C-alpha positions in Angstrom: 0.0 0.0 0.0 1.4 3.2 -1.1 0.4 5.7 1.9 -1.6 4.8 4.7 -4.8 5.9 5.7 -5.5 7.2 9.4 -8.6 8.0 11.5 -7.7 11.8 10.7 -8.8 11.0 6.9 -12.1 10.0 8.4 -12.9 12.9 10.3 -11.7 15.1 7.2 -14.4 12.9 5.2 -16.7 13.8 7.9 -16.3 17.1 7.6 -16.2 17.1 3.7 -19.6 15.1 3.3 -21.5 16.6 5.8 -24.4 18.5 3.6 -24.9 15.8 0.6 -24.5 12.8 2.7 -26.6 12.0 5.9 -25.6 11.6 9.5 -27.8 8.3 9.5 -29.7 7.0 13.0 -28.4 4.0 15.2 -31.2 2.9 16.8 -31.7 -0.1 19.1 -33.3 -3.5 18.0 -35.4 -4.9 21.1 -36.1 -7.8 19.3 -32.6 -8.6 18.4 -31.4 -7.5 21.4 -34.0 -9.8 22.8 -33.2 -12.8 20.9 -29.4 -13.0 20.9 -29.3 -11.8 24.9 -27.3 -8.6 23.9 -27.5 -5.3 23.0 -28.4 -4.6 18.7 -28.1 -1.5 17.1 -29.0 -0.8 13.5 -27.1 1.6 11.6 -29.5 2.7 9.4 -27.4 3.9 6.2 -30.3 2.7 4.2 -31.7 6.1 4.7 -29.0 8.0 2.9 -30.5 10.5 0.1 -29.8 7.8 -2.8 -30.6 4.1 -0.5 -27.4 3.1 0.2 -24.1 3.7 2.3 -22.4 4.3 -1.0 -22.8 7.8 -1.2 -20.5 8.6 1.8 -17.7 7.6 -0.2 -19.1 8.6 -3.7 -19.4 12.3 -2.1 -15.6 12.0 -0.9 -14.3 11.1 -4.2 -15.9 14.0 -6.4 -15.2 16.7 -3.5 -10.9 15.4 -4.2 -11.1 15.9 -8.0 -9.3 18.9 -9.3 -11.3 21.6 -11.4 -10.1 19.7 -15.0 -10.9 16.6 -13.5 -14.3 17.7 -12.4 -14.8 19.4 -16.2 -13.7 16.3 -18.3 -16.1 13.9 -15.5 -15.9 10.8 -13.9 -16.3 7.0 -15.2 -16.7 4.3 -12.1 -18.1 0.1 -13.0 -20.9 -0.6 -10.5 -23.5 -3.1 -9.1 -25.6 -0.5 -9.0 -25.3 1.5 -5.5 -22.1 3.1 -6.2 -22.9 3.9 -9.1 -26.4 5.7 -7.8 -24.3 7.4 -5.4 -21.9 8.9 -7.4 -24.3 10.3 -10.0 -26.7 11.9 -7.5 -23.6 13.6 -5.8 -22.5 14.1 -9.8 -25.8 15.9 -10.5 -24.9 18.4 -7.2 -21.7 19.2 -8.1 -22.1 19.9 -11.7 -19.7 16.7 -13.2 -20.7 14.9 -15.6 -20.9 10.5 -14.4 -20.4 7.6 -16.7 -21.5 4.3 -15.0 -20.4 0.9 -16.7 -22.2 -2.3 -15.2 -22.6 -5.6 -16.1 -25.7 -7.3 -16.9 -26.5 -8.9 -13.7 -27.3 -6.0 -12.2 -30.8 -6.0 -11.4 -33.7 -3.8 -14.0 -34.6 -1.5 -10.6 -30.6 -0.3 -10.0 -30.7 0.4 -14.0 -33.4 2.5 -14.0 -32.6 4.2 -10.5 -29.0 5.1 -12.4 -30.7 6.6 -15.2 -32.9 8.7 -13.3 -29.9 9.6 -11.5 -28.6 11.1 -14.7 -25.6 9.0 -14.9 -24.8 7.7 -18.8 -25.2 3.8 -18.0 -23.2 1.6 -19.9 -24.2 -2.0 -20.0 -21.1 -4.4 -20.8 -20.7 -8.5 -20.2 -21.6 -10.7 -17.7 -19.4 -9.5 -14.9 -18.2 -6.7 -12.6 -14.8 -7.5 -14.4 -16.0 -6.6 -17.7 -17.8 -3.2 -16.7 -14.5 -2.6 -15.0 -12.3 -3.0 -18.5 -15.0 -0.9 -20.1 -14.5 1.5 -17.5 -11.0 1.6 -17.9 -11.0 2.0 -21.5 -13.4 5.1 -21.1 -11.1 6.5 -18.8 -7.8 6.0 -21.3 -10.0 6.7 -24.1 -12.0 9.7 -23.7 -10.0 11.2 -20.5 -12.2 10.7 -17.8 -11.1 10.3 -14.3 -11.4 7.0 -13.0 -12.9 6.4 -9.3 -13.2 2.7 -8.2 -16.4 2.0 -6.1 -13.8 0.5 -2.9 -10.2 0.7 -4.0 -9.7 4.5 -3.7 -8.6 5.9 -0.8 -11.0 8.8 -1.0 -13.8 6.6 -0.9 -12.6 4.3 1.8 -11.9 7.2 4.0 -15.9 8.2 3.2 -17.3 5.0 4.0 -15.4 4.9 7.2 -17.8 8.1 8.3 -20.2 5.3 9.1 -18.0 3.5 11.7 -17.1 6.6 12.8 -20.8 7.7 13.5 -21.2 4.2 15.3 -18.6 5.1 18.1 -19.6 8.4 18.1 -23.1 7.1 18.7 -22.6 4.4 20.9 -19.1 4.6 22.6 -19.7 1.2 24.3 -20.0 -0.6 20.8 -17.7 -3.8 20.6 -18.7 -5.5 17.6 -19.3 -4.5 14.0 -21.3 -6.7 11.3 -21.0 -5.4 7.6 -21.5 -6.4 4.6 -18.1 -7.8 2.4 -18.2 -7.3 -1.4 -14.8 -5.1 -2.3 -13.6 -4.3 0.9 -14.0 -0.4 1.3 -17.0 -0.4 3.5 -14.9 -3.1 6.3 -11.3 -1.3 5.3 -13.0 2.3 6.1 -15.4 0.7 9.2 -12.4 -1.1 10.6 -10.0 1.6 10.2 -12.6 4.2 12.4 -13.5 1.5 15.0 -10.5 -0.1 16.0 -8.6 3.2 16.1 -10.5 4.1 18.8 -11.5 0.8 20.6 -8.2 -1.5 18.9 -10.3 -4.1 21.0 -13.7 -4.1 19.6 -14.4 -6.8 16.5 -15.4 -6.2 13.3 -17.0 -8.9 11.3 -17.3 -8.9 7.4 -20.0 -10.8 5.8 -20.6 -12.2 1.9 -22.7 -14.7 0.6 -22.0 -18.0 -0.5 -20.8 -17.8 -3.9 -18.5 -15.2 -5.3 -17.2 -13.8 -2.6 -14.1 -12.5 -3.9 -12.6 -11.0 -0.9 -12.9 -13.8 1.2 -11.8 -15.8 -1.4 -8.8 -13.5 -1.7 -7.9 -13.9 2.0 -7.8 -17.4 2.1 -5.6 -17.1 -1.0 -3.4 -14.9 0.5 -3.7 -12.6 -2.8 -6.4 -11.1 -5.0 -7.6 -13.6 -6.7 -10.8 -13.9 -9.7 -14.2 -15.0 -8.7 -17.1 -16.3 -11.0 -20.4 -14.1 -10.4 -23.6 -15.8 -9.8 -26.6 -13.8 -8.9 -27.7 -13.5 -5.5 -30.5 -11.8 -3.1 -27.2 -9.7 -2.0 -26.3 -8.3 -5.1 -24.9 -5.4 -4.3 -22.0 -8.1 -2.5 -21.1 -9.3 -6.0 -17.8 -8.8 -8.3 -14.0 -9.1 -8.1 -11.9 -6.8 -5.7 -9.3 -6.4 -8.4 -5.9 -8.3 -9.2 -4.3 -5.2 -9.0 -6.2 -4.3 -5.7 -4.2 -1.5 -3.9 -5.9 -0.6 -0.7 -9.1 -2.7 0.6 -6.7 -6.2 0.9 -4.7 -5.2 2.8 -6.8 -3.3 5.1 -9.3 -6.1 5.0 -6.6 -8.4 6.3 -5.4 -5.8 8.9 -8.8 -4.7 10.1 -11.0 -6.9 9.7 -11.1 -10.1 12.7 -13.8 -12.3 11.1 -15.1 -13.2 7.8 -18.4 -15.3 7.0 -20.5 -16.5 4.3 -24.1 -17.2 4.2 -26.7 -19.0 1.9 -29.7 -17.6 -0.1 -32.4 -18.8 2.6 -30.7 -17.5 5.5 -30.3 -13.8 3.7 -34.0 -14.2 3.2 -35.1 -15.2 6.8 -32.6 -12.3 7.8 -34.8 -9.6 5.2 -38.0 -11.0 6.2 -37.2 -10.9 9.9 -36.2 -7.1 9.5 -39.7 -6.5 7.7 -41.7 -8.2 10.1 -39.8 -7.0 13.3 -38.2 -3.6 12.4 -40.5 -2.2 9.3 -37.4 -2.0 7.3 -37.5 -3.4 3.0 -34.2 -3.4 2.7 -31.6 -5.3 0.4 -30.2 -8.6 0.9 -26.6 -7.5 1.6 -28.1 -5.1 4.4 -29.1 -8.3 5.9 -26.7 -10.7 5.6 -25.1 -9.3 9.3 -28.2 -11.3 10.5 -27.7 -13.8 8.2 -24.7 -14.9 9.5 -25.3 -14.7 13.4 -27.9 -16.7 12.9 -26.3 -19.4 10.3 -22.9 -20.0 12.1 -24.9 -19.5 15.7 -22.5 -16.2 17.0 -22.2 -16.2 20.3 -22.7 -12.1 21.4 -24.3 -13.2 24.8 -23.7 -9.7 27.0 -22.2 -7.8 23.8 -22.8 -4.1 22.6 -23.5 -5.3 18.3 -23.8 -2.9 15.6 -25.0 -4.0 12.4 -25.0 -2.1 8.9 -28.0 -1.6 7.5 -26.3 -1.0 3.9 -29.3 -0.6 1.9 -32.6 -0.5 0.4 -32.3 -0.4 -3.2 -34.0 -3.8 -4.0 -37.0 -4.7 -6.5 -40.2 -6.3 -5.9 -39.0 -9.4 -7.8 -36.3 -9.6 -5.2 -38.2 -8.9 -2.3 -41.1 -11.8 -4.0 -37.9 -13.8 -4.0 -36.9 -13.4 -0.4 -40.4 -13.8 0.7 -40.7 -17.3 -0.8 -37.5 -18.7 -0.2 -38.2 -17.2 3.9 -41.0 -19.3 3.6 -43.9 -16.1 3.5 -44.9 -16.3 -0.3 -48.3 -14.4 0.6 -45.8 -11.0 1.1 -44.9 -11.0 -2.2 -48.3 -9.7 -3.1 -47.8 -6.9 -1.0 
């Protein structure tokens, strides 16, 4: 890693975002809390101005481009949130947000980009190919580049949301987040543990494709093959040339799990029934996984990310019948 990042990036971030991006509530789950015999608190980034966490670090990014940069405009790949994010913040800044994305991202995210007033470019079956698309934009027509988790601009954004946790909650000791790239659990993991170096912090995937955690386990970056999933957002590569999220993953980050289809389900039905939230499966895959591999947080103070809420009614039909609660899908 070239430089490092500290927790004085994150406060900068803080500073910088404050205006476009939202200081979201962390409110208390009694029926979590309730069932695992511990204190739960959601960290509701689902209610950021575009659905999703991503706009903390999307915000970041644009506000560290120079004034050519910000003229010529910005080219990023996507699963969809990021590449919301950064055209919303795009449209309030005045540059101009070219989003390349594969085709498994789902009809909803297209649409929501669109809207956004990002120019969406849909390329291949993978995150990898929007990524070479994206790069190829960016040699060919001299737009600037931002990744959606390797950039240390947007790492230092994301980390705003662990940083709002222990601002929050000071007593927090354990922090569930989703795991696609690596920049929301580098930029969590960075603002948590430099202030409590004891708490845990917990990164989640799903089953198949998770590239980061197959990348750990490799001991390099390594290539994943995409399948869809209920946590779509969680899909894609990390990058063989991956600069900054694996390395901070592996320094930061204590814990790594995977989960299957069902239990992201149960874990999005639970939060509809129990909490009133529709959110996406990788905002729920935190639950997911304390409930697959049976976590023991017995007389802990948990936080979990509430990521997002960008999902479609196929997706949420989808959830419902694999939970087992096919008559919510008519809802």
């Amino acid at each position: 890693m070239q430089n490092e990042l500290t927790l004085k990036d994150i406060y900068l971030a803080q500073q910088r975002i404050a205006g476009l991006a939202e200081r979201t509530p962390l409110l208390r789950s009694e029926s979590l809390s309730r069932r695992w015999d511990c204190n739960v608190w959601l960290k509701l980034d689902n209610l950021q101005p575009t659905g999703a966490f991503k706009l903390r670090g999307a915000v970041n990014a644009l506000l560290g481009l120079d004034k050519a940069q910000r003229e010529r405009g910005v080219v990023t790949m996507s699963t969809g949130n990021f590449g919301r994010a950064l055209a919303y913040a795009g449209q309030h800044l005045g540059i101009a947000v070219t989003v390349c994305i594969s085709k498994l991202v789902p009809d909803n995210k297209v649409a929501a980009l669109r809207e956004s007033g990002a120019q969406v470019v849909i390329v291949g079956d993978t995150q990898d190919d929007a990524d070479i698309e994206a790069r190829r934009l960016q040699q060919e027509e001299g737009l600037a580049y931002i990744s959606p988790f390797d950039d240390p601009l947007v790492i230092a954004g994301q980390g705003t949301c662990g940083l709002e946790i222990i601002q929050q909650q000071p007593q927090i000791d354990t922090v569930f987040a989703g795991l696609s790239g690596g920049g929301l659990i580098a930029g969590v993991g960075l603002a948590v543990k430099s202030i409590n170096p004891h708490a845990e912090v917990i990164g989640v995937s799903m089953n198949q494709g998770a590239a980061m955690l197959e990348s750990l386990a490799a001991g390099q970056p390594v290539q994943v093959q995409e399948v869809a999933s209920l946590a779509d957002s969680l899909g894609g590569g990390i990058g063989l040339d991956n600069a900054w999220t694996f390395a901070m993953t592996q320094r930061y980050m204590d814990r790594g799990y995977r989960v299957d289809e069902q239990q992201i389900a149960r874990a999005m039905l639970h939060l509809f029934n129990h909490e009133r939230l529709v959110v996406e499966g990788a905002a729920a895959v935190g639950i997911a996984a304390i409930e697959q591999h049976q976590i023991d947080l017995r007389g802990k103070q948990v936080a979990l990310v509430i990521s997002g809420q960008n999902l479609s009614n196929n997706s949420f039909a989808q959830a419902c019948h694999l939970a087992g609660e096919p008559n919510y899908a008519d809802l």
